CSV table of C-alpha atoms in Angstrom, one decimal:
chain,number,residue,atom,x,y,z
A,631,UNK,CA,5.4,-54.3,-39.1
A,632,UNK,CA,2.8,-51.8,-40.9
A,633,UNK,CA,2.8,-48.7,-42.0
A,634,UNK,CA,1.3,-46.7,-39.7
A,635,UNK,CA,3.0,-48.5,-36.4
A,636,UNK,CA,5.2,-47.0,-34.1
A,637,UNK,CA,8.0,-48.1,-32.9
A,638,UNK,CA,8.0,-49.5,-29.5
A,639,UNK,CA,10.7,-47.9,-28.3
A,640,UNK,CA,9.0,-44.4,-30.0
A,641,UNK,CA,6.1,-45.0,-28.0
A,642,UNK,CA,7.5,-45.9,-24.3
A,643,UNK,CA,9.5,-42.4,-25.1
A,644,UNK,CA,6.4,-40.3,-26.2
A,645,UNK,CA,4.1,-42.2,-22.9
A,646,UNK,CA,7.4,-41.0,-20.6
A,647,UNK,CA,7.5,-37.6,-22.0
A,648,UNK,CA,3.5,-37.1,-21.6
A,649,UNK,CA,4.1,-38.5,-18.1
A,650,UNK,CA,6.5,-36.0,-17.7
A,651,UNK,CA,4.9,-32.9,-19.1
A,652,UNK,CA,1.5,-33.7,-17.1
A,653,UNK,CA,3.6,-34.0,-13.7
A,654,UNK,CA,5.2,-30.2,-14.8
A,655,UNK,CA,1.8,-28.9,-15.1
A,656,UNK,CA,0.4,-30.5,-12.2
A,657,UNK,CA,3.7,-29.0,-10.1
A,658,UNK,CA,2.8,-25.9,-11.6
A,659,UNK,CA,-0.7,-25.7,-11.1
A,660,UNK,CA,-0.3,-26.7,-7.6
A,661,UNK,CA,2.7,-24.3,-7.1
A,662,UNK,CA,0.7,-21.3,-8.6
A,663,UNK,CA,-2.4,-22.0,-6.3
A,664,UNK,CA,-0.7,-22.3,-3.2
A,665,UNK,CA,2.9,-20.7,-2.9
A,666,UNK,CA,2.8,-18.7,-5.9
A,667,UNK,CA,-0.8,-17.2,-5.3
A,668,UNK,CA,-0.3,-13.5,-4.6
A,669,UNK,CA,-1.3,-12.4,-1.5
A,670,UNK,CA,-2.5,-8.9,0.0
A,671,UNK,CA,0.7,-6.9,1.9
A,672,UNK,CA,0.7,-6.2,5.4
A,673,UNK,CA,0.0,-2.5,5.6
A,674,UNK,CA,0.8,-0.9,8.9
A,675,UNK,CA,1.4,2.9,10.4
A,676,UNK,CA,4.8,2.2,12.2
A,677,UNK,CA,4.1,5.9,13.5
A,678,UNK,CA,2.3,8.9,13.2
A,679,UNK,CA,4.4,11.9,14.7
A,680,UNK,CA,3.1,15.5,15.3
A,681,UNK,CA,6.2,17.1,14.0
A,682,UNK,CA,4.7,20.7,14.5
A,683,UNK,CA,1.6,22.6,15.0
A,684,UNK,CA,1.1,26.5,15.1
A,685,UNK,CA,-1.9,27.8,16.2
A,686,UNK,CA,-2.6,31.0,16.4
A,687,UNK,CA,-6.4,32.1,17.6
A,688,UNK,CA,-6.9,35.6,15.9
A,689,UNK,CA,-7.2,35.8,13.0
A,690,UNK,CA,-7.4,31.8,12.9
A,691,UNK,CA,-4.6,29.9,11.7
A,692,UNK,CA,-3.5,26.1,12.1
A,693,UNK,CA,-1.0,24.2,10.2
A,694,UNK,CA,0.3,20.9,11.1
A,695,UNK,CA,3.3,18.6,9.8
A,696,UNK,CA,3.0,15.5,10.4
A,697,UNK,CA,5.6,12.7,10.0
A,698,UNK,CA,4.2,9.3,9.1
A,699,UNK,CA,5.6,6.6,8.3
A,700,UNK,CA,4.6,3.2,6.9
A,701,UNK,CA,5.7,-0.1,7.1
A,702,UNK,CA,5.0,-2.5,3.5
A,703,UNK,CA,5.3,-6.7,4.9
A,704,UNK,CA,5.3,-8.3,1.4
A,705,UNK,CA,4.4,-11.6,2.1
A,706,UNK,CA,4.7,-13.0,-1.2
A,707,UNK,CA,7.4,-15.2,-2.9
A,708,UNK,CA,8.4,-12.1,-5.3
A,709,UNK,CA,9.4,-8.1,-4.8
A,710,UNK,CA,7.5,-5.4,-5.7
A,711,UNK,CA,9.0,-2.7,-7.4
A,712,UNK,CA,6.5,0.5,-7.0
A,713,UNK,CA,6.6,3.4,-9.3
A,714,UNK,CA,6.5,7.5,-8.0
A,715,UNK,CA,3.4,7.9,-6.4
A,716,UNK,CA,1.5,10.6,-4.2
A,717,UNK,CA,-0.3,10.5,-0.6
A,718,UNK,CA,-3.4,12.4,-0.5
A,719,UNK,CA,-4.4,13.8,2.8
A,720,UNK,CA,-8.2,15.2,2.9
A,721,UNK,CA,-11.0,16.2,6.1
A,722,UNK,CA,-14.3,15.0,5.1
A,723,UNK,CA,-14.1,15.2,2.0
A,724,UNK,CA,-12.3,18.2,1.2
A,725,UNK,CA,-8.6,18.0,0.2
A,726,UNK,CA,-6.1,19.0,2.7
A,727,UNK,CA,-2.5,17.6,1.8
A,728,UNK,CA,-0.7,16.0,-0.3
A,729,UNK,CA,3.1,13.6,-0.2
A,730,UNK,CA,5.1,12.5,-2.5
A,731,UNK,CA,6.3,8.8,-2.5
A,732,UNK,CA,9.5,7.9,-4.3
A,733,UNK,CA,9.7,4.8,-6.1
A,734,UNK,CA,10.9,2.2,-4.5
A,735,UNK,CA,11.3,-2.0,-4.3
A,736,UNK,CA,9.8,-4.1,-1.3
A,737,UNK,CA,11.9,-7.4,-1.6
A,738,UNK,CA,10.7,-10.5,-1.4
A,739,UNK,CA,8.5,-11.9,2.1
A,740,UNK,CA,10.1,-8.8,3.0
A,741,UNK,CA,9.7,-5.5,4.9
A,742,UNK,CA,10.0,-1.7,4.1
A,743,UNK,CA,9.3,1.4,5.6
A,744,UNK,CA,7.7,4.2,3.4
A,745,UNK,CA,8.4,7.7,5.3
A,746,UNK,CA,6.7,11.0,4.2
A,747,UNK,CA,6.2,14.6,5.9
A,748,UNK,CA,2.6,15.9,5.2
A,749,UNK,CA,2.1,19.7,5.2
A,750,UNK,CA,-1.6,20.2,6.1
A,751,UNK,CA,-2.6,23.6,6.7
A,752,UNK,CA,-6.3,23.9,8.0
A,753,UNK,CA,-7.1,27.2,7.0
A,754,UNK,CA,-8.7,26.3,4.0
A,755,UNK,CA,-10.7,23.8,6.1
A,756,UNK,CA,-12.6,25.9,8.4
A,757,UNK,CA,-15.8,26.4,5.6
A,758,UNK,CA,-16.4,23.2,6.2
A,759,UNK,CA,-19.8,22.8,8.6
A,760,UNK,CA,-17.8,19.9,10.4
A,761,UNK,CA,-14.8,21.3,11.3
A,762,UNK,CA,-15.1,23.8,14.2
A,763,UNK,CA,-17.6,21.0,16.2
A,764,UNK,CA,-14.6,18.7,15.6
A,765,UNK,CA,-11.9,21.3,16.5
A,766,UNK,CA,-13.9,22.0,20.0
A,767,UNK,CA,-13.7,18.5,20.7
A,768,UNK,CA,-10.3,18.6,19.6
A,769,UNK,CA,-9.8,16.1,17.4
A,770,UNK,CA,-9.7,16.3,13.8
A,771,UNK,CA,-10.0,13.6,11.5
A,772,UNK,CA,-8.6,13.1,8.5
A,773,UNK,CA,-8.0,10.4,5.3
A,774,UNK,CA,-5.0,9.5,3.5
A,775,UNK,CA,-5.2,7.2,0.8
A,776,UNK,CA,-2.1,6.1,-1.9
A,777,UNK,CA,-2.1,4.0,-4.7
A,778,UNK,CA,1.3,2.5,-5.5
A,779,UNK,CA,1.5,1.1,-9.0
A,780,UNK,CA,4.2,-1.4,-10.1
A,781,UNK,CA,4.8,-4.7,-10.9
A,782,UNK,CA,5.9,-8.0,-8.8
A,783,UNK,CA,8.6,-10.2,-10.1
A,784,UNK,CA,8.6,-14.3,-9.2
A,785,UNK,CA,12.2,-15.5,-9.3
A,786,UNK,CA,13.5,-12.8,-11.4
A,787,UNK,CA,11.6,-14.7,-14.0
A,788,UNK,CA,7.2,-14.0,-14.0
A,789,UNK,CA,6.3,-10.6,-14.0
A,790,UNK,CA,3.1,-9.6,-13.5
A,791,UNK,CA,1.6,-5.5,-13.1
A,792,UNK,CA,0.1,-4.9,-9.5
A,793,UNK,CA,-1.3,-1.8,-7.8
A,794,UNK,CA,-1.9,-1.3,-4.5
A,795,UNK,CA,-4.3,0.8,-2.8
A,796,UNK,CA,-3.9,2.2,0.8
A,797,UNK,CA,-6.3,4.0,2.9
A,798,UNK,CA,-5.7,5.2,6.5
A,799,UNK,CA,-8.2,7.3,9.2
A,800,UNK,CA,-6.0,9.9,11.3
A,801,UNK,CA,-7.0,11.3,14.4
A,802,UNK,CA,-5.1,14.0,15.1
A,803,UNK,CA,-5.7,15.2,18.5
A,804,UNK,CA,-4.8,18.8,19.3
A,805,UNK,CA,-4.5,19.2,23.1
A,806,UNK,CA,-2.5,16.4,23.2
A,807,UNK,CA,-0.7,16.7,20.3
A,808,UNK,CA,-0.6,13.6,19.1
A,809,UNK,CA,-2.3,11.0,16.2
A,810,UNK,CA,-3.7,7.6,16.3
A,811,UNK,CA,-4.4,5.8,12.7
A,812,UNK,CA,-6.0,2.6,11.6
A,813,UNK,CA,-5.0,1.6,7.8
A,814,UNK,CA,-6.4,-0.7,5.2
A,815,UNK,CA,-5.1,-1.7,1.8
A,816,UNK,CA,-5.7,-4.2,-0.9
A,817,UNK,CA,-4.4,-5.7,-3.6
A,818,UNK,CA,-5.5,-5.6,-7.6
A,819,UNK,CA,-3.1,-7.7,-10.0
């Protein structure tokens, strides 16, 4: 035997360990491009309530609470834990509301509701060029948008920083006082 030789035993150890390391990565590779790959969240507007309107015709006033709530899926294999974060509420352009959201955790290919009460009183509104050919039709339309920063944990064990960014169209309509939305959201890790 030479100098520079291995062992034979040495060597049928160091082939099964390579083996055994590039199966690992393969496993993890796979698992990271198919189960593991982060996917968007289901975001959907459980309800819209009109909790109140006051409307008083001279001199011109209009506030309206609404009552919304919001339902997270999380379809991924890790929770998502969401730091405080505000709803902004705005008619064409021009802010109109704001909501707090409290932090909160969406577990695992789990669910949650996020419920707020928006405050929107359209008095400050009514410069706007748009506003009294909308309110004649009755129905105003609004925007609400969120962005929930936080991170996602894989089995307690990868964490990786996510934020989330929401935006709905409200229709409030005034006659019969009540609101029909359509949300979208995506995902940036």
């Amino acid at each position: 035997m030479g100098c520079c030789e291995i062992p034979r035993g040495l060597k049928i150890c160091l082939i099964a360990t390579a083996i055994l390391i590039a199966t690992l990565a393969v496993v993890v590779l796979v698992l990271s491009l198919t189960i593991l790959k982060p996917k968007q969240p289901k975001i959907n507007t459980k309800s819209v309530t009109l909790n109140y309107i006051k409307w008083i015709p001279f001199p011109f006033h209009l506030n309206v609470t609404l009552g919304i709530v919001v339902s997270v899926d999380n379809p991924n294999y890790g929770s998502f834990q969401f730091d405080n974060s505000t709803a902004y509420i705005s008619y064409r352009g021009t802010a109109a509301a704001d909501a707090p959201i409290e932090h909160d955790t969406i577990p695992a290919r789990g669910s949650h509701d996020i419920t707020m009460t928006v405050v929107v009183i359209v008095d400050s509104l009514t410069s706007n060029p748009s506003f009294w050919v909308d309110f004649t039709t009755g129905c105003l339309n609004f925007t609400s948008s969120a962005t929930l920063h936080g991170k996602a944990t894989v089995f307690k064990i990868l964490k990786k920083k996510v934020t989330t960014y929401t935006t709905c169209d409200l229709s409030v309509y005034i006659q019969e006082q009540n609101v029909a939305s359509v949300c979208k959201s995506n995902v940036k890790y």
